[in-house]
Structure formats: structure tokens, C-alpha cells
């Protein structure tokens, strides 16, 4: 009877009904476990498709177990995803480039996520890698944008919010900028009893503005972006006005105190200061935040950042690593006062929970996920085993920092050959301009001891090509001069710390915060020396092309990818203005075609190996770097004889020393 009366009241006055039925009294408290995955990069399974081997340290199938555990621990939970979701494994490439799901089929990663019932998610930069039509299809979101078919296809069950990317055609946001989630939660009243109450959670999403450079080929003329803070200032007041009790920003971006600009990639430090944001779920930087026991954390000494309890400018914040290696958890404590829910900051903290904590076993996988993506997983494994050729030479990145280019030389040879052929038939005006090629070690230990390219000598299959070329970039060539080549290499050389030859203590060779995908090595007849005792910008010496010193005004064509050519990584002079070829082909496919045509990759093809060296200098103390353990034989096999083992760390990594005097 009571229920019927209440329903009647509800029908008469909806607002009154809400407050009568479930609005809490002042002093009521609530605890919500706000859970985050970020940068899953299509790692559904704990599996490495490049090595064709299990990798128990990552994968949503294991992060799912952490999510289920957290749901038991907190009376209330919410689950969000911060983007870079659909790209990053061979599974993702297989589904986007080889065998697309039909309009009524759901992408494997989203199927897996739907088993976990996410509350909302946002869009990362890598979501745009396969183009807008694909993104529209797999996210089930029709885009009213130029040249995009309007389709209503199967997307994830949860809503996607994105406040700073707009259709150039209509000026309207591509996705819903924000959304209010009405949730029932368990609360504790001032007298200590448990009571159900309603809460209105506002969620708003952001992508990094440089997507317009990074995915220019997919986005130019089709979308516009707004600065993260600018979009927040526009939309957060709307979320508040619509009745949100608390607002959670899901931002595919990291934390950086450099001055704010509208194009800022990692704007969270400023976003936190926009009034009305109660918590931030962050990503993109592939980091752990907070990381209380890590003095080397980039957030350890950042101003107004609490790396112990997870606050940025006073706002509870978390970043849950990447590849499904972890989940982020904000233990969000709320108090009802003055007629609305407020965050109790003293009782709130964040933490990151790892799938494989140091020194412990990985958590068990969630069996449901393996089952639901079994067909796509099996099809991907079969696809990546497609043979393409054979190599006499092993190609690895373990010693890329010490001058080993084994994993770059083949990529550069394939890229250069493609462009030389193209110029011959299509760009005769450049027939006399030398073609150089740049490639970087995309996988060089950032993600731990398994995160290296490792292609053994022997048969080559597609998984090996994907190991050599991780990203779905497209081949792009730029025309620059000799000074530009030097500036390009100077920027790459920022991977190294400045070494003081007089210092007796061990010195770290590598700047760990420099992404290895920005360590471009330019080959195809170019040789140079890097002097790490010099300041950045003054390190490239003895720069030669085919043995002759390079003149600053000498013209060159350099083959690279769309990311770099249109400004990715901020290399001097590369802003999209000097592109001479934007090929329709992916760099990786160019590599695959090259191997298929050659059939056998032989040692003489690697004559260009070791085309750069360190300047000879005697150091008083050791110069050290970390790589995977037990790989010294590989260094020797590639002619890297100036590297010695210092110590095995016992966790799959080892410290090596490089003798700069040799
Ligand atoms: Mn990412
Ligand atoms: Mg990203």
C-alpha cells in the first residue's frame, strides 16, 4: 500500500518524490569506489600477439578480477574507462584493418567491457587512428561530419562522453559532452543506520587536443577541437545546472605543470582548477598515479600534487597505468550537507591496484572474458602467424640505447625503397634528392622487461612485422635540408641524459621520461656521432651522408610516418608544411610487402647497422642503463661490444654499463 501511495506521489510531482523517497538528511555519509581502466589499448586477453605468448602482467581479463574484488569491498562502485581503448594490439588491427565487424557486431574489447557493466567512458587520441567512419561504427555513434556515413551500429552498452571534439560541419560535439548518471547508493545516516539514497553523478570527457596533428589524415577538415580547460569551462556549469551532485572528469590526458595552452596535451593540472570538478580519472601518460612508494615517479615532486593520496590541486585523481596492468581506485567519501552531496577530501584517497604486484603472483583471469572474445582471439592468432619470409638476422631493441639498430634497419630499408620507387614514377622533380629514412624503437622497455621488440632469426610472420612496427601509422615523406636532418637527430638525442665525465658515481644514460618512439634513427647512408657529455641541442657530430659531411642547405627527403611529419613529438621544422608524400599505405604494410618481395632477409642488407655511435670519452664512473636481463649475447651478436652487465635486478630487468671510451 505504501508503495502505491508513493508511486502516486511520484506521478504527481516527480521532484518531490525524489526528495521524499531517497534524499538524505544532512550529515549522511556515503563511500563510493570510483574505479578506472585507462589506455587498455585493446589488451583484452593476457596475451602478447607479437611474441605469441601469454603475458600475465596485463589484460582486461585480469583487471576484471580486480574490478570484481573492488565491487565486493565497496558498498557502492562506479566503473569508467579513460580512453585509448580500441587500438594497440594485433587484435585491434585485425578487427580494424583485416576483418571488420559488421554493423551489428560489437568490437571484441567493447564486448569484454560490457561484461563488466561500465558506467561511462571517454575517447582517447588512439581512437581516431582508424579513421572516423570506423570510430563512428564501433562506438555506435552516428557522426554528422563531412564524408562520414551516418550509421547506427552496435557500440558498447555504456555511454561515451567527450566535450572537446566537434564536427567541423555542424559545430556540434561528436559525442555527448557530458551525461548525468542517476544512481542509487547505500549511505550511512547520522544515527548510524544504512539507507538507500539517490545521487546524480555528472560525467564529462576530454581527449588531447593534438589529435588534429597526430591524426591529421583522418581528421583534417572534419573535426575541430577545443582546449581541455576551455571545454570544461563551457560544459561543467551545464552539468551542475542540470542537477549533478558531483562531477567526475574522465580525461584522456596527464598531469603537467607547464603553462596552459589550448593545445595542451596533458592539461589535468589545470583542469583540476576548473570550479565544479570533484574527481578526475586520467590517462594517456601510461603512468601510475598516485605512486606513493616511487621516488622516481614524475609526480613525486610536482607542485600541488599529492603523490601519496592522489590529489591534484586538491581534487581526488587517479591514473591506472595502461594495457590492463592495473585499475585506478578513488575511495571517494561524500557527506550530505546544506542540501547536497560534497566530497569529504580528508576521508578520500586514490590508489592504483596492479594485476601483478611486485614480488607477487598475478591475479587470476576472469573466465567470462576469455569465453566471450574466444573467436576474435583465435582469428587474430591465426592471422598473425601468416608467413611472410625469412631472416638470417635477429632484430631486437634491447640495446637500442647503445647503438643497436637491428630492429630499425629493415624498417628503414623498406620505407626508403617505397619512396624511391614512388618518386621515380610520380615525383620526377625530386629524382636527384637523396632519400633518407627514419625509424624509432617503439618498444624499448617502457612497459617492463617484456616490452621490447624481439624477432629471432628464422621464419618471419605478420606478428614479427607488427613487433618491428607497433603503430598503425601511414608512411609519410618530408623534404628538408641538412640543417633539418641535424635538428631532427638533436631532438632524438634528448633520449639521453647529459653525462658528466668527471663524476665517479654511476650515471643513468637514459632519460626515462622521454618516449622511445621519439628516438628516431635516420639511416640510408647517414652516419653520425652523439656526444652525451654535451648539452641537448649540441650533441650531433660528424654528420655524414655516404661518407661526405652534410651541408646545412643540402636537400633531403626523409621517410617517416604521419605522426612525426604532422608534428607528433614536436620535432623542429616538422609541422605538416613540408610533406611531399602522404602515402595511403601503413608503414607496417610497406615493411610486410618488402619482406614478401625479398623473401630472404640477409646479413648484407644490414650493412647500414651501427650507423651512429657515441663520441669517445673517458668517464670517471660507470654510465648505466636498464634493459631486459640475460641479453648480453644479443648485444655481442649485433657487434655491440662496449656493453657490460652490472647487475641482474631479479625482476626480469638488468643494469648494464656502456663504456663510452671504446
Ligand atoms: Mn595510450
Ligand atoms: Mg593516449
PDB file of C-alpha atoms in Angstrom, residues 15-296:
ATOM      1  CA  UNK A  15      10.902  16.200  -7.835  1.00  0.00           C
ATOM      2  CA  UNK A  16       9.029  15.946  -4.568  1.00  0.00           C
ATOM      3  CA  UNK A  17       9.005  12.194  -4.958  1.00  0.00           C
ATOM      4  CA  UNK A  18      12.791  12.002  -5.234  1.00  0.00           C
ATOM      5  CA  UNK A  19      13.386  14.092  -2.178  1.00  0.00           C
ATOM      6  CA  UNK A  20      10.713  12.329  -0.135  1.00  0.00           C
ATOM      7  CA  UNK A  21      11.787   8.844  -1.053  1.00  0.00           C
ATOM      8  CA  UNK A  22      15.542   8.946  -1.051  1.00  0.00           C
ATOM      9  CA  UNK A  23      17.003  12.379  -0.449  1.00  0.00           C
ATOM     10  CA  UNK A  24      19.312  12.054   2.540  1.00  0.00           C
ATOM     11  CA  UNK A  25      19.364  14.145   5.680  1.00  0.00           C
ATOM     12  CA  UNK A  26      22.304  16.412   6.494  1.00  0.00           C
ATOM     13  CA  UNK A  27      25.248  14.512   7.941  1.00  0.00           C
ATOM     14  CA  UNK A  28      24.542  11.371   5.915  1.00  0.00           C
ATOM     15  CA  UNK A  29      27.740   9.789   4.581  1.00  0.00           C
ATOM     16  CA  UNK A  30      28.474   7.682   1.537  1.00  0.00           C
ATOM     17  CA  UNK A  31      31.517   5.869   0.263  1.00  0.00           C
ATOM     18  CA  UNK A  32      31.885   5.176  -3.466  1.00  0.00           C
ATOM     19  CA  UNK A  33      34.685   3.175  -5.038  1.00  0.00           C
ATOM     20  CA  UNK A  34      35.231   5.044  -8.301  1.00  0.00           C
ATOM     21  CA  UNK A  35      37.057   2.529 -10.499  1.00  0.00           C
ATOM     22  CA  UNK A  36      39.022   3.285 -13.636  1.00  0.00           C
ATOM     23  CA  UNK A  37      40.642   1.491 -16.506  1.00  0.00           C
ATOM     24  CA  UNK A  38      42.652   3.572 -18.937  1.00  0.00           C
ATOM     25  CA  UNK A  39      44.752   3.014 -22.028  1.00  0.00           C
ATOM     26  CA  UNK A  40      43.583  -0.586 -22.330  1.00  0.00           C
ATOM     27  CA  UNK A  41      44.780  -0.425 -25.949  1.00  0.00           C
ATOM     28  CA  UNK A  42      42.690  -3.426 -26.841  1.00  0.00           C
ATOM     29  CA  UNK A  43      44.537  -5.686 -24.402  1.00  0.00           C
ATOM     30  CA  UNK A  44      41.543  -7.887 -23.710  1.00  0.00           C
ATOM     31  CA  UNK A  45      43.498 -11.061 -23.053  1.00  0.00           C
ATOM     32  CA  UNK A  46      46.695 -11.504 -21.034  1.00  0.00           C
ATOM     33  CA  UNK A  47      48.454 -12.252 -24.273  1.00  0.00           C
ATOM     34  CA  UNK A  48      51.232 -10.837 -26.407  1.00  0.00           C
ATOM     35  CA  UNK A  49      50.316 -11.340 -30.078  1.00  0.00           C
ATOM     36  CA  UNK A  50      53.805 -10.239 -31.200  1.00  0.00           C
ATOM     37  CA  UNK A  51      55.556 -12.914 -29.180  1.00  0.00           C
ATOM     38  CA  UNK A  52      52.645 -15.380 -29.427  1.00  0.00           C
ATOM     39  CA  UNK A  53      52.913 -15.926 -25.676  1.00  0.00           C
ATOM     40  CA  UNK A  54      50.922 -15.318 -22.508  1.00  0.00           C
ATOM     41  CA  UNK A  55      51.681 -12.154 -20.571  1.00  0.00           C
ATOM     42  CA  UNK A  56      50.039 -12.419 -17.175  1.00  0.00           C
ATOM     43  CA  UNK A  57      51.024  -8.888 -16.153  1.00  0.00           C
ATOM     44  CA  UNK A  58      48.333  -7.253 -18.305  1.00  0.00           C
ATOM     45  CA  UNK A  59      44.941  -7.600 -19.949  1.00  0.00           C
ATOM     46  CA  UNK A  60      41.363  -6.688 -19.131  1.00  0.00           C
ATOM     47  CA  UNK A  61      40.664 -10.351 -18.339  1.00  0.00           C
ATOM     48  CA  UNK A  62      42.846  -9.864 -15.233  1.00  0.00           C
ATOM     49  CA  UNK A  63      41.962  -6.241 -14.480  1.00  0.00           C
ATOM     50  CA  UNK A  64      38.364  -7.549 -14.443  1.00  0.00           C
ATOM     51  CA  UNK A  65      39.210  -9.628 -11.385  1.00  0.00           C
ATOM     52  CA  UNK A  66      40.442  -6.509  -9.586  1.00  0.00           C
ATOM     53  CA  UNK A  67      37.196  -4.770 -10.563  1.00  0.00           C
ATOM     54  CA  UNK A  68      35.094  -7.613  -9.158  1.00  0.00           C
ATOM     55  CA  UNK A  69      37.163  -7.605  -5.943  1.00  0.00           C
ATOM     56  CA  UNK A  70      36.681  -3.852  -5.520  1.00  0.00           C
ATOM     57  CA  UNK A  71      32.952  -4.252  -6.039  1.00  0.00           C
ATOM     58  CA  UNK A  72      32.838  -6.623  -3.064  1.00  0.00           C
ATOM     59  CA  UNK A  73      34.850  -4.232  -0.945  1.00  0.00           C
ATOM     60  CA  UNK A  74      32.865  -1.030  -1.528  1.00  0.00           C
ATOM     61  CA  UNK A  75      29.137  -0.756  -0.833  1.00  0.00           C
ATOM     62  CA  UNK A  76      28.937   1.448  -3.944  1.00  0.00           C
ATOM     63  CA  UNK A  77      31.090   1.424  -7.048  1.00  0.00           C
ATOM     64  CA  UNK A  78      31.201   3.151 -10.407  1.00  0.00           C
ATOM     65  CA  UNK A  79      33.367   1.980 -13.312  1.00  0.00           C
ATOM     66  CA  UNK A  80      34.769   4.239 -16.019  1.00  0.00           C
ATOM     67  CA  UNK A  81      37.216   3.976 -18.906  1.00  0.00           C
ATOM     68  CA  UNK A  82      39.505   6.873 -19.817  1.00  0.00           C
ATOM     69  CA  UNK A  83      40.166   6.024 -23.473  1.00  0.00           C
ATOM     70  CA  UNK A  84      42.814   4.654 -25.850  1.00  0.00           C
ATOM     71  CA  UNK A  85      40.584   1.639 -25.779  1.00  0.00           C
ATOM     72  CA  UNK A  86      40.255   0.248 -29.320  1.00  0.00           C
ATOM     73  CA  UNK A  87      43.837   0.356 -30.689  1.00  0.00           C
ATOM     74  CA  UNK A  88      47.161  -1.129 -29.663  1.00  0.00           C
ATOM     75  CA  UNK A  89      47.252  -4.891 -30.201  1.00  0.00           C
ATOM     76  CA  UNK A  90      47.229  -7.151 -33.247  1.00  0.00           C
ATOM     77  CA  UNK A  91      43.651  -7.964 -32.216  1.00  0.00           C
ATOM     78  CA  UNK A  92      42.742  -4.316 -32.703  1.00  0.00           C
ATOM     79  CA  UNK A  93      44.486  -4.092 -36.072  1.00  0.00           C
ATOM     80  CA  UNK A  94      42.923  -7.356 -37.188  1.00  0.00           C
ATOM     81  CA  UNK A  95      39.448  -6.052 -36.398  1.00  0.00           C
ATOM     82  CA  UNK A  96      40.040  -2.622 -37.902  1.00  0.00           C
ATOM     83  CA  UNK A  97      42.164  -3.420 -40.938  1.00  0.00           C
ATOM     84  CA  UNK A  98      41.717  -7.079 -41.855  1.00  0.00           C
ATOM     85  CA  UNK A  99      38.249  -8.261 -40.860  1.00  0.00           C
ATOM     86  CA  UNK A 100      35.956  -5.504 -39.696  1.00  0.00           C
ATOM     87  CA  UNK A 101      32.971  -6.366 -37.566  1.00  0.00           C
ATOM     88  CA  UNK A 102      29.693  -5.847 -39.416  1.00  0.00           C
ATOM     89  CA  UNK A 103      27.445  -3.003 -38.317  1.00  0.00           C
ATOM     90  CA  UNK A 104      25.518  -5.243 -35.930  1.00  0.00           C
ATOM     91  CA  UNK A 105      28.619  -6.842 -34.377  1.00  0.00           C
ATOM     92  CA  UNK A 106      30.422  -5.383 -31.399  1.00  0.00           C
ATOM     93  CA  UNK A 107      34.192  -4.887 -31.220  1.00  0.00           C
ATOM     94  CA  UNK A 108      35.891  -7.523 -29.017  1.00  0.00           C
ATOM     95  CA  UNK A 109      37.204  -5.023 -26.464  1.00  0.00           C
ATOM     96  CA  UNK A 110      33.750  -3.492 -26.012  1.00  0.00           C
ATOM     97  CA  UNK A 111      32.122  -6.932 -25.732  1.00  0.00           C
ATOM     98  CA  UNK A 112      34.577  -7.745 -22.946  1.00  0.00           C
ATOM     99  CA  UNK A 113      33.994  -4.386 -21.245  1.00  0.00           C
ATOM    100  CA  UNK A 114      30.238  -4.859 -21.399  1.00  0.00           C
ATOM    101  CA  UNK A 115      30.527  -7.974 -19.250  1.00  0.00           C
ATOM    102  CA  UNK A 116      31.791  -5.614 -16.527  1.00  0.00           C
ATOM    103  CA  UNK A 117      28.953  -3.080 -16.922  1.00  0.00           C
ATOM    104  CA  UNK A 118      30.900   0.149 -17.231  1.00  0.00           C
ATOM    105  CA  UNK A 119      29.051   3.308 -16.224  1.00  0.00           C
ATOM    106  CA  UNK A 120      30.705   5.569 -18.835  1.00  0.00           C
ATOM    107  CA  UNK A 121      33.883   6.160 -20.797  1.00  0.00           C
ATOM    108  CA  UNK A 122      35.685   8.728 -22.913  1.00  0.00           C
ATOM    109  CA  UNK A 123      37.637   8.811 -26.160  1.00  0.00           C
ATOM    110  CA  UNK A 124      41.445   8.834 -26.336  1.00  0.00           C
ATOM    111  CA  UNK A 125      43.718  10.002 -29.124  1.00  0.00           C
ATOM    112  CA  UNK A 126      44.260   6.494 -30.462  1.00  0.00           C
ATOM    113  CA  UNK A 127      40.524   6.043 -31.007  1.00  0.00           C
ATOM    114  CA  UNK A 128      40.999   8.222 -34.108  1.00  0.00           C
ATOM    115  CA  UNK A 129      43.780   6.082 -35.630  1.00  0.00           C
ATOM    116  CA  UNK A 130      41.491   4.001 -37.826  1.00  0.00           C
ATOM    117  CA  UNK A 131      39.514   6.963 -39.095  1.00  0.00           C
ATOM    118  CA  UNK A 132      36.157   8.489 -38.261  1.00  0.00           C
ATOM    119  CA  UNK A 133      33.903   6.033 -40.157  1.00  0.00           C
ATOM    120  CA  UNK A 134      35.344   3.107 -38.167  1.00  0.00           C
ATOM    121  CA  UNK A 135      35.126   5.013 -34.889  1.00  0.00           C
ATOM    122  CA  UNK A 136      31.539   6.006 -35.587  1.00  0.00           C
ATOM    123  CA  UNK A 137      30.647   2.400 -36.367  1.00  0.00           C
ATOM    124  CA  UNK A 138      32.291   0.660 -33.421  1.00  0.00           C
ATOM    125  CA  UNK A 139      31.223   3.221 -30.855  1.00  0.00           C
ATOM    126  CA  UNK A 140      27.639   3.110 -32.143  1.00  0.00           C
ATOM    127  CA  UNK A 141      27.624   6.869 -32.553  1.00  0.00           C
ATOM    128  CA  UNK A 142      26.487   8.480 -35.808  1.00  0.00           C
ATOM    129  CA  UNK A 143      28.699  11.485 -36.610  1.00  0.00           C
ATOM    130  CA  UNK A 144      27.216  14.342 -38.582  1.00  0.00           C
ATOM    131  CA  UNK A 145      30.599  15.117 -40.132  1.00  0.00           C
ATOM    132  CA  UNK A 146      31.810  15.582 -43.702  1.00  0.00           C
ATOM    133  CA  UNK A 147      32.299  12.355 -45.601  1.00  0.00           C
ATOM    134  CA  UNK A 148      31.207  10.070 -42.771  1.00  0.00           C
ATOM    135  CA  UNK A 149      28.314   7.715 -43.464  1.00  0.00           C
ATOM    136  CA  UNK A 150      25.559   8.141 -40.894  1.00  0.00           C
ATOM    137  CA  UNK A 151      25.095   4.694 -39.436  1.00  0.00           C
ATOM    138  CA  UNK A 152      23.556   3.357 -36.264  1.00  0.00           C
ATOM    139  CA  UNK A 153      25.769   0.411 -35.450  1.00  0.00           C
ATOM    140  CA  UNK A 154      26.471  -1.686 -32.372  1.00  0.00           C
ATOM    141  CA  UNK A 155      28.642   0.126 -29.855  1.00  0.00           C
ATOM    142  CA  UNK A 156      29.418  -0.530 -26.210  1.00  0.00           C
ATOM    143  CA  UNK A 157      26.494  -0.654 -23.761  1.00  0.00           C
ATOM    144  CA  UNK A 158      27.897   2.250 -21.746  1.00  0.00           C
ATOM    145  CA  UNK A 159      27.725   5.930 -22.752  1.00  0.00           C
ATOM    146  CA  UNK A 160      30.773   7.741 -24.182  1.00  0.00           C
ATOM    147  CA  UNK A 161      31.257  11.387 -23.229  1.00  0.00           C
ATOM    148  CA  UNK A 162      33.600  13.816 -24.979  1.00  0.00           C
ATOM    149  CA  UNK A 163      33.365  17.579 -24.516  1.00  0.00           C
ATOM    150  CA  UNK A 164      36.169  18.986 -26.662  1.00  0.00           C
ATOM    151  CA  UNK A 165      35.885  17.445 -30.140  1.00  0.00           C
ATOM    152  CA  UNK A 166      33.340  18.839 -32.600  1.00  0.00           C
ATOM    153  CA  UNK A 167      32.068  18.156 -36.094  1.00  0.00           C
ATOM    154  CA  UNK A 168      33.537  20.822 -38.387  1.00  0.00           C
ATOM    155  CA  UNK A 169      30.347  20.631 -40.441  1.00  0.00           C
ATOM    156  CA  UNK A 170      27.844  21.329 -37.673  1.00  0.00           C
ATOM    157  CA  UNK A 171      29.980  22.770 -34.880  1.00  0.00           C
ATOM    158  CA  UNK A 172      28.306  20.302 -32.547  1.00  0.00           C
ATOM    159  CA  UNK A 173      30.189  17.845 -30.301  1.00  0.00           C
ATOM    160  CA  UNK A 174      30.912  14.483 -31.931  1.00  0.00           C
ATOM    161  CA  UNK A 175      29.816  12.686 -28.766  1.00  0.00           C
ATOM    162  CA  UNK A 176      27.575  13.737 -25.908  1.00  0.00           C
ATOM    163  CA  UNK A 177      29.888  16.122 -23.988  1.00  0.00           C
ATOM    164  CA  UNK A 178      28.539  15.118 -20.604  1.00  0.00           C
ATOM    165  CA  UNK A 179      25.905  12.970 -19.026  1.00  0.00           C
ATOM    166  CA  UNK A 180      24.185  12.611 -15.694  1.00  0.00           C
ATOM    167  CA  UNK A 181      24.012   9.132 -14.221  1.00  0.00           C
ATOM    168  CA  UNK A 182      21.240   8.651 -11.666  1.00  0.00           C
ATOM    169  CA  UNK A 183      22.386   6.043  -9.193  1.00  0.00           C
ATOM    170  CA  UNK A 184      21.004   4.531  -6.019  1.00  0.00           C
ATOM    171  CA  UNK A 185      23.649   4.215  -3.336  1.00  0.00           C
ATOM    172  CA  UNK A 186      23.947   2.812   0.178  1.00  0.00           C
ATOM    173  CA  UNK A 187      24.502   5.572   2.703  1.00  0.00           C
ATOM    174  CA  UNK A 188      25.003   5.804   6.430  1.00  0.00           C
ATOM    175  CA  UNK A 189      22.669   8.216   8.205  1.00  0.00           C
ATOM    176  CA  UNK A 190      23.857  10.311  11.169  1.00  0.00           C
ATOM    177  CA  UNK A 191      22.249   7.776  13.545  1.00  0.00           C
ATOM    178  CA  UNK A 192      24.404   5.020  12.022  1.00  0.00           C
ATOM    179  CA  UNK A 193      21.766   3.111  10.065  1.00  0.00           C
ATOM    180  CA  UNK A 194      22.172   2.160   6.407  1.00  0.00           C
ATOM    181  CA  UNK A 195      19.771   3.723   3.978  1.00  0.00           C
ATOM    182  CA  UNK A 196      19.419   3.820   0.208  1.00  0.00           C
ATOM    183  CA  UNK A 197      19.656   7.235  -1.381  1.00  0.00           C
ATOM    184  CA  UNK A 198      19.892   8.675  -4.870  1.00  0.00           C
ATOM    185  CA  UNK A 199      22.831  10.535  -6.252  1.00  0.00           C
ATOM    186  CA  UNK A 200      23.244  12.257  -9.579  1.00  0.00           C
ATOM    187  CA  UNK A 201      26.763  11.711 -10.958  1.00  0.00           C
ATOM    188  CA  UNK A 202      27.819  14.067 -13.734  1.00  0.00           C
ATOM    189  CA  UNK A 203      30.479  12.707 -16.094  1.00  0.00           C
ATOM    190  CA  UNK A 204      32.359  14.753 -18.677  1.00  0.00           C
ATOM    191  CA  UNK A 205      35.099  13.560 -21.036  1.00  0.00           C
ATOM    192  CA  UNK A 206      38.146  15.060 -22.765  1.00  0.00           C
ATOM    193  CA  UNK A 207      40.637  13.987 -25.453  1.00  0.00           C
ATOM    194  CA  UNK A 208      44.096  15.521 -26.008  1.00  0.00           C
ATOM    195  CA  UNK A 209      43.799  18.486 -28.429  1.00  0.00           C
ATOM    196  CA  UNK A 210      46.900  17.480 -30.502  1.00  0.00           C
ATOM    197  CA  UNK A 211      44.783  14.738 -32.151  1.00  0.00           C
ATOM    198  CA  UNK A 212      44.462  17.217 -35.025  1.00  0.00           C
ATOM    199  CA  UNK A 213      48.217  16.898 -35.665  1.00  0.00           C
ATOM    200  CA  UNK A 214      48.591  13.230 -34.781  1.00  0.00           C
ATOM    201  CA  UNK A 215      45.675  12.073 -36.911  1.00  0.00           C
ATOM    202  CA  UNK A 216      45.629  14.873 -39.422  1.00  0.00           C
ATOM    203  CA  UNK A 217      44.986  12.450 -42.275  1.00  0.00           C
ATOM    204  CA  UNK A 218      41.801  11.240 -40.564  1.00  0.00           C
ATOM    205  CA  UNK A 219      40.583  14.473 -39.016  1.00  0.00           C
ATOM    206  CA  UNK A 220      41.645  17.430 -41.157  1.00  0.00           C
ATOM    207  CA  UNK A 221      38.628  19.488 -42.189  1.00  0.00           C
ATOM    208  CA  UNK A 222      36.285  17.062 -40.461  1.00  0.00           C
ATOM    209  CA  UNK A 223      36.596  17.878 -36.777  1.00  0.00           C
ATOM    210  CA  UNK A 224      37.680  20.782 -34.611  1.00  0.00           C
ATOM    211  CA  UNK A 225      38.974  20.621 -31.051  1.00  0.00           C
ATOM    212  CA  UNK A 226      38.799  22.876 -28.027  1.00  0.00           C
ATOM    213  CA  UNK A 227      41.330  23.203 -25.220  1.00  0.00           C
ATOM    214  CA  UNK A 228      40.597  20.909 -22.290  1.00  0.00           C
ATOM    215  CA  UNK A 229      40.130  23.726 -19.765  1.00  0.00           C
ATOM    216  CA  UNK A 230      38.155  25.816 -22.266  1.00  0.00           C
ATOM    217  CA  UNK A 231      35.732  22.947 -22.885  1.00  0.00           C
ATOM    218  CA  UNK A 232      35.446  22.319 -19.141  1.00  0.00           C
ATOM    219  CA  UNK A 233      34.602  25.973 -18.504  1.00  0.00           C
ATOM    220  CA  UNK A 234      31.932  25.761 -21.178  1.00  0.00           C
ATOM    221  CA  UNK A 235      30.301  22.492 -20.103  1.00  0.00           C
ATOM    222  CA  UNK A 236      30.900  21.909 -16.381  1.00  0.00           C
ATOM    223  CA  UNK A 237      28.468  24.717 -15.437  1.00  0.00           C
ATOM    224  CA  UNK A 238      25.886  22.958 -17.643  1.00  0.00           C
ATOM    225  CA  UNK A 239      26.411  19.669 -15.810  1.00  0.00           C
ATOM    226  CA  UNK A 240      25.990  21.466 -12.493  1.00  0.00           C
ATOM    227  CA  UNK A 241      22.915  23.344 -13.669  1.00  0.00           C
ATOM    228  CA  UNK A 242      21.385  20.063 -14.804  1.00  0.00           C
ATOM    229  CA  UNK A 243      21.496  18.893 -11.199  1.00  0.00           C
ATOM    230  CA  UNK A 244      24.683  16.861 -10.837  1.00  0.00           C
ATOM    231  CA  UNK A 245      25.547  16.240  -7.184  1.00  0.00           C
ATOM    232  CA  UNK A 246      29.158  15.546  -8.055  1.00  0.00           C
ATOM    233  CA  UNK A 247      31.060  15.831 -11.330  1.00  0.00           C
ATOM    234  CA  UNK A 248      33.719  13.349 -12.408  1.00  0.00           C
ATOM    235  CA  UNK A 249      36.034  14.352 -15.263  1.00  0.00           C
ATOM    236  CA  UNK A 250      37.194  11.408 -17.378  1.00  0.00           C
ATOM    237  CA  UNK A 251      40.177  12.852 -19.147  1.00  0.00           C
ATOM    238  CA  UNK A 252      42.469  11.160 -21.606  1.00  0.00           C
ATOM    239  CA  UNK A 253      45.383  13.330 -20.586  1.00  0.00           C
ATOM    240  CA  UNK A 254      48.084  13.507 -17.971  1.00  0.00           C
ATOM    241  CA  UNK A 255      49.414  15.857 -15.337  1.00  0.00           C
ATOM    242  CA  UNK A 256      51.851  18.599 -16.335  1.00  0.00           C
ATOM    243  CA  UNK A 257      52.567  21.970 -14.729  1.00  0.00           C
ATOM    244  CA  UNK A 258      53.894  23.661 -17.888  1.00  0.00           C
ATOM    245  CA  UNK A 259      51.920  26.798 -18.771  1.00  0.00           C
ATOM    246  CA  UNK A 260      48.424  26.073 -20.066  1.00  0.00           C
ATOM    247  CA  UNK A 261      47.656  26.434 -23.753  1.00  0.00           C
ATOM    248  CA  UNK A 262      44.517  25.483 -25.677  1.00  0.00           C
ATOM    249  CA  UNK A 263      46.595  22.852 -27.476  1.00  0.00           C
ATOM    250  CA  UNK A 264      47.948  21.366 -24.247  1.00  0.00           C
ATOM    251  CA  UNK A 265      48.243  17.589 -24.355  1.00  0.00           C
ATOM    252  CA  UNK A 266      48.331  16.893 -20.606  1.00  0.00           C
ATOM    253  CA  UNK A 267      46.123  19.556 -19.062  1.00  0.00           C
ATOM    254  CA  UNK A 268      44.824  17.823 -15.925  1.00  0.00           C
ATOM    255  CA  UNK A 269      46.716  20.077 -13.524  1.00  0.00           C
ATOM    256  CA  UNK A 270      44.715  22.985 -14.927  1.00  0.00           C
ATOM    257  CA  UNK A 271      41.501  21.028 -15.372  1.00  0.00           C
ATOM    258  CA  UNK A 272      41.523  20.332 -11.634  1.00  0.00           C
ATOM    259  CA  UNK A 273      41.238  24.076 -11.028  1.00  0.00           C
ATOM    260  CA  UNK A 274      38.041  24.456 -13.040  1.00  0.00           C
ATOM    261  CA  UNK A 275      35.286  25.024 -10.462  1.00  0.00           C
ATOM    262  CA  UNK A 276      32.799  22.195 -10.172  1.00  0.00           C
ATOM    263  CA  UNK A 277      35.042  19.188 -10.851  1.00  0.00           C
ATOM    264  CA  UNK A 278      35.035  16.810  -7.885  1.00  0.00           C
ATOM    265  CA  UNK A 279      37.278  13.999  -9.134  1.00  0.00           C
ATOM    266  CA  UNK A 280      39.486  13.193 -12.128  1.00  0.00           C
ATOM    267  CA  UNK A 281      40.059   9.864 -13.833  1.00  0.00           C
ATOM    268  CA  UNK A 282      43.121  10.385 -16.000  1.00  0.00           C
ATOM    269  CA  UNK A 283      45.257   8.547 -18.546  1.00  0.00           C
ATOM    270  CA  UNK A 284      47.273   8.921 -21.754  1.00  0.00           C
ATOM    271  CA  UNK A 285      50.653   9.162 -19.985  1.00  0.00           C
ATOM    272  CA  UNK A 286      50.730   5.417 -19.275  1.00  0.00           C
ATOM    273  CA  UNK A 287      51.700   6.122 -15.687  1.00  0.00           C
ATOM    274  CA  UNK A 288      50.651   5.168 -12.192  1.00  0.00           C
ATOM    275  CA  UNK A 289      49.179   7.976 -10.092  1.00  0.00           C
ATOM    276  CA  UNK A 290      49.399   8.161  -7.175  1.00  0.00           C
ATOM    277  CA  UNK A 291      52.602   6.183  -6.825  1.00  0.00           C
ATOM    278  CA  UNK A 292      53.463   6.757  -3.154  1.00  0.00           C
ATOM    279  CA  UNK A 293      56.491   4.472  -2.877  1.00  0.00           C
ATOM    280  CA  UNK A 294      58.203   5.555  -6.076  1.00  0.00           C
ATOM    281  CA  UNK A 295      60.595   8.456  -5.651  1.00  0.00           C
ATOM    282  CA  UNK A 296      61.290   8.320  -9.397  1.00  0.00           C
TER     283      UNK A 296
END
